Amino acid sequence: MDLIAQLEAEQIAALGKDIPDFKAGDTIRVGYKVTEGSRTRVQNYEGVCIARKGGNTIAGAFTVRKISFGEGVERVFPLYSTNIDSITVVRRGRVRRAKLYYLRTRRGKSARIAEVTNYKPKAGAEA
Protein backbone atom coordinates (compact mmCIF):
# COMPACT_ATOMS: atom_id res chain seq x y z
CA MET A 1 0.00 0.00 0.00
CA ASP A 2 1.49 3.33 -1.00
CA LEU A 3 1.72 6.30 1.34
CA ILE A 4 -1.31 8.22 0.01
CA ALA A 5 -3.61 5.19 0.20
CA GLN A 6 -2.36 4.49 3.71
CA LEU A 7 -3.09 8.07 4.84
CA GLU A 8 -6.58 7.90 3.29
CA ALA A 9 -7.27 4.59 5.06
CA GLU A 10 -6.25 6.17 8.38
CA GLN A 11 -8.52 9.18 7.80
CA ILE A 12 -11.48 6.94 6.87
CA ALA A 13 -10.90 4.82 9.98
CA ALA A 14 -10.77 7.97 12.13
CA LEU A 15 -14.18 9.06 10.81
CA GLY A 16 -15.69 5.78 11.96
CA LYS A 17 -18.52 5.75 9.42
CA ASP A 18 -20.04 2.51 8.18
CA ILE A 19 -21.01 2.92 4.53
CA PRO A 20 -23.36 0.19 3.25
CA ASP A 21 -22.61 -1.70 0.06
CA PHE A 22 -24.58 0.11 -2.66
CA LYS A 23 -24.13 0.87 -6.34
CA ALA A 24 -25.86 2.65 -9.19
CA GLY A 25 -29.45 1.48 -9.57
CA ASP A 26 -30.07 1.00 -5.85
CA THR A 27 -32.77 3.04 -4.14
CA ILE A 28 -31.21 4.60 -1.06
CA ARG A 29 -32.33 6.83 1.79
CA VAL A 30 -29.80 9.43 2.91
CA GLY A 31 -30.33 11.04 6.30
CA TYR A 32 -28.82 14.51 5.85
CA LYS A 33 -28.28 16.93 8.73
CA VAL A 34 -30.00 20.27 8.05
CA THR A 35 -29.32 23.31 10.22
CA GLU A 36 -32.17 25.81 10.55
CA GLY A 37 -31.12 28.68 12.77
CA SER A 38 -29.82 27.07 15.94
CA ARG A 39 -31.70 23.78 15.49
CA THR A 40 -30.29 20.77 13.66
CA ARG A 41 -32.51 18.03 12.30
CA VAL A 42 -32.11 15.04 10.01
CA GLN A 43 -33.89 15.24 6.66
CA ASN A 44 -34.29 12.06 4.63
CA TYR A 45 -33.57 12.20 0.90
CA GLU A 46 -34.75 9.03 -0.85
CA GLY A 47 -34.09 8.27 -4.49
CA VAL A 48 -32.19 6.19 -7.02
CA CYS A 49 -28.40 6.28 -6.93
CA ILE A 50 -27.50 7.10 -10.54
CA ALA A 51 -23.71 7.44 -10.16
CA ARG A 52 -20.77 6.83 -7.86
CA LYS A 53 -17.48 8.63 -8.27
CA GLY A 54 -14.14 8.13 -6.58
CA GLY A 55 -14.83 4.62 -5.29
CA ASN A 56 -14.58 4.18 -1.52
CA THR A 57 -11.85 6.79 -1.08
CA ILE A 58 -12.15 9.85 1.14
CA ALA A 59 -12.98 11.92 -1.97
CA GLY A 60 -15.75 9.57 -3.12
CA ALA A 61 -19.21 10.90 -3.95
CA PHE A 62 -22.56 9.59 -5.14
CA THR A 63 -25.50 11.14 -6.98
CA VAL A 64 -29.10 10.49 -5.93
CA ARG A 65 -32.05 11.29 -8.19
CA LYS A 66 -35.66 11.57 -7.08
CA ILE A 67 -38.89 12.92 -8.50
CA SER A 68 -40.25 15.71 -6.33
CA PHE A 69 -43.68 17.12 -7.25
CA GLY A 70 -43.28 15.95 -10.85
CA GLU A 71 -39.82 17.49 -11.23
CA GLY A 72 -36.58 15.51 -11.27
CA VAL A 73 -34.13 16.55 -8.54
CA GLU A 74 -30.54 15.33 -8.32
CA ARG A 75 -28.18 15.80 -5.43
CA VAL A 76 -24.51 14.92 -5.08
CA PHE A 77 -23.39 13.75 -1.64
CA PRO A 78 -19.76 13.32 -0.55
CA LEU A 79 -19.44 9.73 0.67
CA TYR A 80 -17.71 10.59 3.98
CA SER A 81 -19.46 13.92 4.66
CA THR A 82 -19.92 14.85 8.32
CA ASN A 83 -23.41 16.11 7.42
CA ILE A 84 -24.60 12.64 6.42
CA ASP A 85 -26.25 10.99 9.40
CA SER A 86 -27.11 7.66 7.78
CA ILE A 87 -27.29 5.82 4.46
CA THR A 88 -29.72 2.93 4.13
CA VAL A 89 -30.44 0.78 1.08
CA VAL A 90 -34.19 0.57 0.49
CA ARG A 91 -34.07 -1.77 -2.52
CA ARG A 92 -31.41 -3.16 -4.83
CA GLY A 93 -31.71 -2.47 -8.54
CA ARG A 94 -30.54 -4.65 -11.41
CA VAL A 95 -28.75 -2.48 -13.98
CA ARG A 96 -26.03 -3.04 -16.56
CA ARG A 97 -24.41 0.38 -16.40
CA ALA A 98 -22.23 2.18 -13.87
CA LYS A 99 -23.75 5.59 -14.63
CA LEU A 100 -27.50 5.86 -15.13
CA TYR A 101 -27.63 9.32 -16.69
CA TYR A 102 -30.13 8.03 -19.28
CA LEU A 103 -32.78 8.07 -16.53
CA ARG A 104 -32.84 11.86 -16.84
CA THR A 105 -34.72 11.62 -20.12
CA ARG A 106 -37.05 8.78 -19.05
CA ARG A 107 -40.52 9.19 -17.56
CA GLY A 108 -42.99 6.72 -16.11
CA LYS A 109 -42.67 3.01 -16.83
CA SER A 110 -39.50 3.35 -18.92
CA ALA A 111 -37.72 4.86 -15.90
CA ARG A 112 -38.33 1.79 -13.73
CA ILE A 113 -35.46 -0.40 -12.54
CA ALA A 114 -35.88 -4.14 -11.92
CA GLU A 115 -35.26 -5.29 -8.35
CA VAL A 116 -32.54 -7.78 -7.43
CA THR A 117 -34.12 -10.67 -5.54
CA ASN A 118 -31.00 -12.83 -5.11
CA TYR A 119 -28.62 -10.25 -3.58
CA LYS A 120 -25.70 -11.64 -1.59
CA PRO A 121 -23.34 -9.30 0.30
CA LYS A 122 -19.70 -9.44 -0.68
CA ALA A 123 -17.29 -11.39 1.53
CA GLY A 124 -16.03 -9.18 4.34
CA ALA A 125 -18.83 -6.61 3.96
CA GLU A 126 -21.88 -6.59 6.17
CA ALA A 127 -25.28 -5.67 4.73
PDB file of C-alpha atoms in Angstrom:
ATOM      1  CA  MET A   1       0.000   0.000   0.000  1.00  0.00           C
ATOM      2  CA  ASP A   2       1.486   3.333  -1.003  1.00  0.00           C
ATOM      3  CA  LEU A   3       1.717   6.305   1.343  1.00  0.00           C
ATOM      4  CA  ILE A   4      -1.309   8.217   0.011  1.00  0.00           C
ATOM      5  CA  ALA A   5      -3.606   5.192   0.200  1.00  0.00           C
ATOM      6  CA  GLN A   6      -2.357   4.491   3.715  1.00  0.00           C
ATOM      7  CA  LEU A   7      -3.094   8.066   4.840  1.00  0.00           C
ATOM      8  CA  GLU A   8      -6.577   7.898   3.292  1.00  0.00           C
ATOM      9  CA  ALA A   9      -7.274   4.593   5.064  1.00  0.00           C
ATOM     10  CA  GLU A  10      -6.251   6.165   8.380  1.00  0.00           C
ATOM     11  CA  GLN A  11      -8.519   9.175   7.795  1.00  0.00           C
ATOM     12  CA  ILE A  12     -11.482   6.939   6.875  1.00  0.00           C
ATOM     13  CA  ALA A  13     -10.901   4.825   9.983  1.00  0.00           C
ATOM     14  CA  ALA A  14     -10.767   7.974  12.126  1.00  0.00           C
ATOM     15  CA  LEU A  15     -14.175   9.065  10.812  1.00  0.00           C
ATOM     16  CA  GLY A  16     -15.686   5.775  11.963  1.00  0.00           C
ATOM     17  CA  LYS A  17     -18.521   5.746   9.418  1.00  0.00           C
ATOM     18  CA  ASP A  18     -20.037   2.514   8.176  1.00  0.00           C
ATOM     19  CA  ILE A  19     -21.013   2.915   4.527  1.00  0.00           C
ATOM     20  CA  PRO A  20     -23.358   0.186   3.253  1.00  0.00           C
ATOM     21  CA  ASP A  21     -22.611  -1.705   0.060  1.00  0.00           C
ATOM     22  CA  PHE A  22     -24.577   0.113  -2.657  1.00  0.00           C
ATOM     23  CA  LYS A  23     -24.128   0.866  -6.336  1.00  0.00           C
ATOM     24  CA  ALA A  24     -25.861   2.648  -9.187  1.00  0.00           C
ATOM     25  CA  GLY A  25     -29.454   1.475  -9.567  1.00  0.00           C
ATOM     26  CA  ASP A  26     -30.068   0.998  -5.849  1.00  0.00           C
ATOM     27  CA  THR A  27     -32.767   3.044  -4.136  1.00  0.00           C
ATOM     28  CA  ILE A  28     -31.210   4.599  -1.062  1.00  0.00           C
ATOM     29  CA  ARG A  29     -32.331   6.831   1.787  1.00  0.00           C
ATOM     30  CA  VAL A  30     -29.800   9.433   2.909  1.00  0.00           C
ATOM     31  CA  GLY A  31     -30.331  11.044   6.303  1.00  0.00           C
ATOM     32  CA  TYR A  32     -28.820  14.508   5.855  1.00  0.00           C
ATOM     33  CA  LYS A  33     -28.277  16.935   8.734  1.00  0.00           C
ATOM     34  CA  VAL A  34     -30.004  20.268   8.052  1.00  0.00           C
ATOM     35  CA  THR A  35     -29.322  23.310  10.221  1.00  0.00           C
ATOM     36  CA  GLU A  36     -32.170  25.812  10.551  1.00  0.00           C
ATOM     37  CA  GLY A  37     -31.123  28.680  12.766  1.00  0.00           C
ATOM     38  CA  SER A  38     -29.821  27.070  15.942  1.00  0.00           C
ATOM     39  CA  ARG A  39     -31.705  23.785  15.493  1.00  0.00           C
ATOM     40  CA  THR A  40     -30.285  20.772  13.659  1.00  0.00           C
ATOM     41  CA  ARG A  41     -32.507  18.034  12.301  1.00  0.00           C
ATOM     42  CA  VAL A  42     -32.111  15.035  10.012  1.00  0.00           C
ATOM     43  CA  GLN A  43     -33.892  15.242   6.664  1.00  0.00           C
ATOM     44  CA  ASN A  44     -34.287  12.056   4.628  1.00  0.00           C
ATOM     45  CA  TYR A  45     -33.569  12.199   0.900  1.00  0.00           C
ATOM     46  CA  GLU A  46     -34.749   9.034  -0.846  1.00  0.00           C
ATOM     47  CA  GLY A  47     -34.093   8.271  -4.485  1.00  0.00           C
ATOM     48  CA  VAL A  48     -32.186   6.192  -7.022  1.00  0.00           C
ATOM     49  CA  CYS A  49     -28.400   6.281  -6.933  1.00  0.00           C
ATOM     50  CA  ILE A  50     -27.499   7.102 -10.538  1.00  0.00           C
ATOM     51  CA  ALA A  51     -23.714   7.445 -10.159  1.00  0.00           C
ATOM     52  CA  ARG A  52     -20.770   6.832  -7.857  1.00  0.00           C
ATOM     53  CA  LYS A  53     -17.479   8.629  -8.270  1.00  0.00           C
ATOM     54  CA  GLY A  54     -14.137   8.132  -6.580  1.00  0.00           C
ATOM     55  CA  GLY A  55     -14.827   4.625  -5.291  1.00  0.00           C
ATOM     56  CA  ASN A  56     -14.575   4.180  -1.522  1.00  0.00           C
ATOM     57  CA  THR A  57     -11.848   6.792  -1.084  1.00  0.00           C
ATOM     58  CA  ILE A  58     -12.153   9.848   1.141  1.00  0.00           C
ATOM     59  CA  ALA A  59     -12.975  11.920  -1.966  1.00  0.00           C
ATOM     60  CA  GLY A  60     -15.754   9.573  -3.122  1.00  0.00           C
ATOM     61  CA  ALA A  61     -19.211  10.901  -3.953  1.00  0.00           C
ATOM     62  CA  PHE A  62     -22.558   9.586  -5.136  1.00  0.00           C
ATOM     63  CA  THR A  63     -25.497  11.139  -6.978  1.00  0.00           C
ATOM     64  CA  VAL A  64     -29.096  10.490  -5.928  1.00  0.00           C
ATOM     65  CA  ARG A  65     -32.051  11.291  -8.190  1.00  0.00           C
ATOM     66  CA  LYS A  66     -35.656  11.569  -7.076  1.00  0.00           C
ATOM     67  CA  ILE A  67     -38.893  12.923  -8.498  1.00  0.00           C
ATOM     68  CA  SER A  68     -40.255  15.709  -6.325  1.00  0.00           C
ATOM     69  CA  PHE A  69     -43.680  17.124  -7.249  1.00  0.00           C
ATOM     70  CA  GLY A  70     -43.285  15.950 -10.847  1.00  0.00           C
ATOM     71  CA  GLU A  71     -39.823  17.494 -11.225  1.00  0.00           C
ATOM     72  CA  GLY A  72     -36.580  15.514 -11.271  1.00  0.00           C
ATOM     73  CA  VAL A  73     -34.134  16.549  -8.539  1.00  0.00           C
ATOM     74  CA  GLU A  74     -30.539  15.332  -8.319  1.00  0.00           C
ATOM     75  CA  ARG A  75     -28.185  15.800  -5.429  1.00  0.00           C
ATOM     76  CA  VAL A  76     -24.511  14.921  -5.078  1.00  0.00           C
ATOM     77  CA  PHE A  77     -23.392  13.747  -1.639  1.00  0.00           C
ATOM     78  CA  PRO A  78     -19.763  13.321  -0.546  1.00  0.00           C
ATOM     79  CA  LEU A  79     -19.438   9.728   0.675  1.00  0.00           C
ATOM     80  CA  TYR A  80     -17.714  10.590   3.976  1.00  0.00           C
ATOM     81  CA  SER A  81     -19.457  13.920   4.665  1.00  0.00           C
ATOM     82  CA  THR A  82     -19.917  14.849   8.315  1.00  0.00           C
ATOM     83  CA  ASN A  83     -23.412  16.111   7.419  1.00  0.00           C
ATOM     84  CA  ILE A  84     -24.598  12.635   6.416  1.00  0.00           C
ATOM     85  CA  ASP A  85     -26.252  10.987   9.400  1.00  0.00           C
ATOM     86  CA  SER A  86     -27.106   7.655   7.785  1.00  0.00           C
ATOM     87  CA  ILE A  87     -27.289   5.823   4.457  1.00  0.00           C
ATOM     88  CA  THR A  88     -29.725   2.926   4.131  1.00  0.00           C
ATOM     89  CA  VAL A  89     -30.437   0.784   1.083  1.00  0.00           C
ATOM     90  CA  VAL A  90     -34.195   0.567   0.491  1.00  0.00           C
ATOM     91  CA  ARG A  91     -34.066  -1.771  -2.520  1.00  0.00           C
ATOM     92  CA  ARG A  92     -31.408  -3.164  -4.833  1.00  0.00           C
ATOM     93  CA  GLY A  93     -31.712  -2.466  -8.540  1.00  0.00           C
ATOM     94  CA  ARG A  94     -30.542  -4.647 -11.411  1.00  0.00           C
ATOM     95  CA  VAL A  95     -28.750  -2.477 -13.982  1.00  0.00           C
ATOM     96  CA  ARG A  96     -26.032  -3.042 -16.563  1.00  0.00           C
ATOM     97  CA  ARG A  97     -24.414   0.384 -16.401  1.00  0.00           C
ATOM     98  CA  ALA A  98     -22.233   2.176 -13.865  1.00  0.00           C
ATOM     99  CA  LYS A  99     -23.749   5.594 -14.629  1.00  0.00           C
ATOM    100  CA  LEU A 100     -27.500   5.863 -15.128  1.00  0.00           C
ATOM    101  CA  TYR A 101     -27.631   9.316 -16.693  1.00  0.00           C
ATOM    102  CA  TYR A 102     -30.126   8.028 -19.278  1.00  0.00           C
ATOM    103  CA  LEU A 103     -32.783   8.068 -16.529  1.00  0.00           C
ATOM    104  CA  ARG A 104     -32.835  11.864 -16.838  1.00  0.00           C
ATOM    105  CA  THR A 105     -34.715  11.618 -20.122  1.00  0.00           C
ATOM    106  CA  ARG A 106     -37.048   8.780 -19.046  1.00  0.00           C
ATOM    107  CA  ARG A 107     -40.521   9.193 -17.559  1.00  0.00           C
ATOM    108  CA  GLY A 108     -42.992   6.720 -16.107  1.00  0.00           C
ATOM    109  CA  LYS A 109     -42.668   3.008 -16.830  1.00  0.00           C
ATOM    110  CA  SER A 110     -39.496   3.354 -18.916  1.00  0.00           C
ATOM    111  CA  ALA A 111     -37.721   4.862 -15.901  1.00  0.00           C
ATOM    112  CA  ARG A 112     -38.329   1.790 -13.730  1.00  0.00           C
ATOM    113  CA  ILE A 113     -35.457  -0.400 -12.538  1.00  0.00           C
ATOM    114  CA  ALA A 114     -35.882  -4.135 -11.917  1.00  0.00           C
ATOM    115  CA  GLU A 115     -35.257  -5.286  -8.355  1.00  0.00           C
ATOM    116  CA  VAL A 116     -32.541  -7.781  -7.432  1.00  0.00           C
ATOM    117  CA  THR A 117     -34.117 -10.674  -5.543  1.00  0.00           C
ATOM    118  CA  ASN A 118     -30.996 -12.831  -5.107  1.00  0.00           C
ATOM    119  CA  TYR A 119     -28.617 -10.252  -3.581  1.00  0.00           C
ATOM    120  CA  LYS A 120     -25.704 -11.643  -1.590  1.00  0.00           C
ATOM    121  CA  PRO A 121     -23.335  -9.297   0.296  1.00  0.00           C
ATOM    122  CA  LYS A 122     -19.699  -9.442  -0.684  1.00  0.00           C
ATOM    123  CA  ALA A 123     -17.295 -11.392   1.533  1.00  0.00           C
ATOM    124  CA  GLY A 124     -16.031  -9.178   4.340  1.00  0.00           C
ATOM    125  CA  ALA A 125     -18.831  -6.614   3.961  1.00  0.00           C
ATOM    126  CA  GLU A 126     -21.884  -6.592   6.172  1.00  0.00           C
ATOM    127  CA  ALA A 127     -25.283  -5.672   4.729  1.00  0.00           C
TER     128      ALA A 127
END
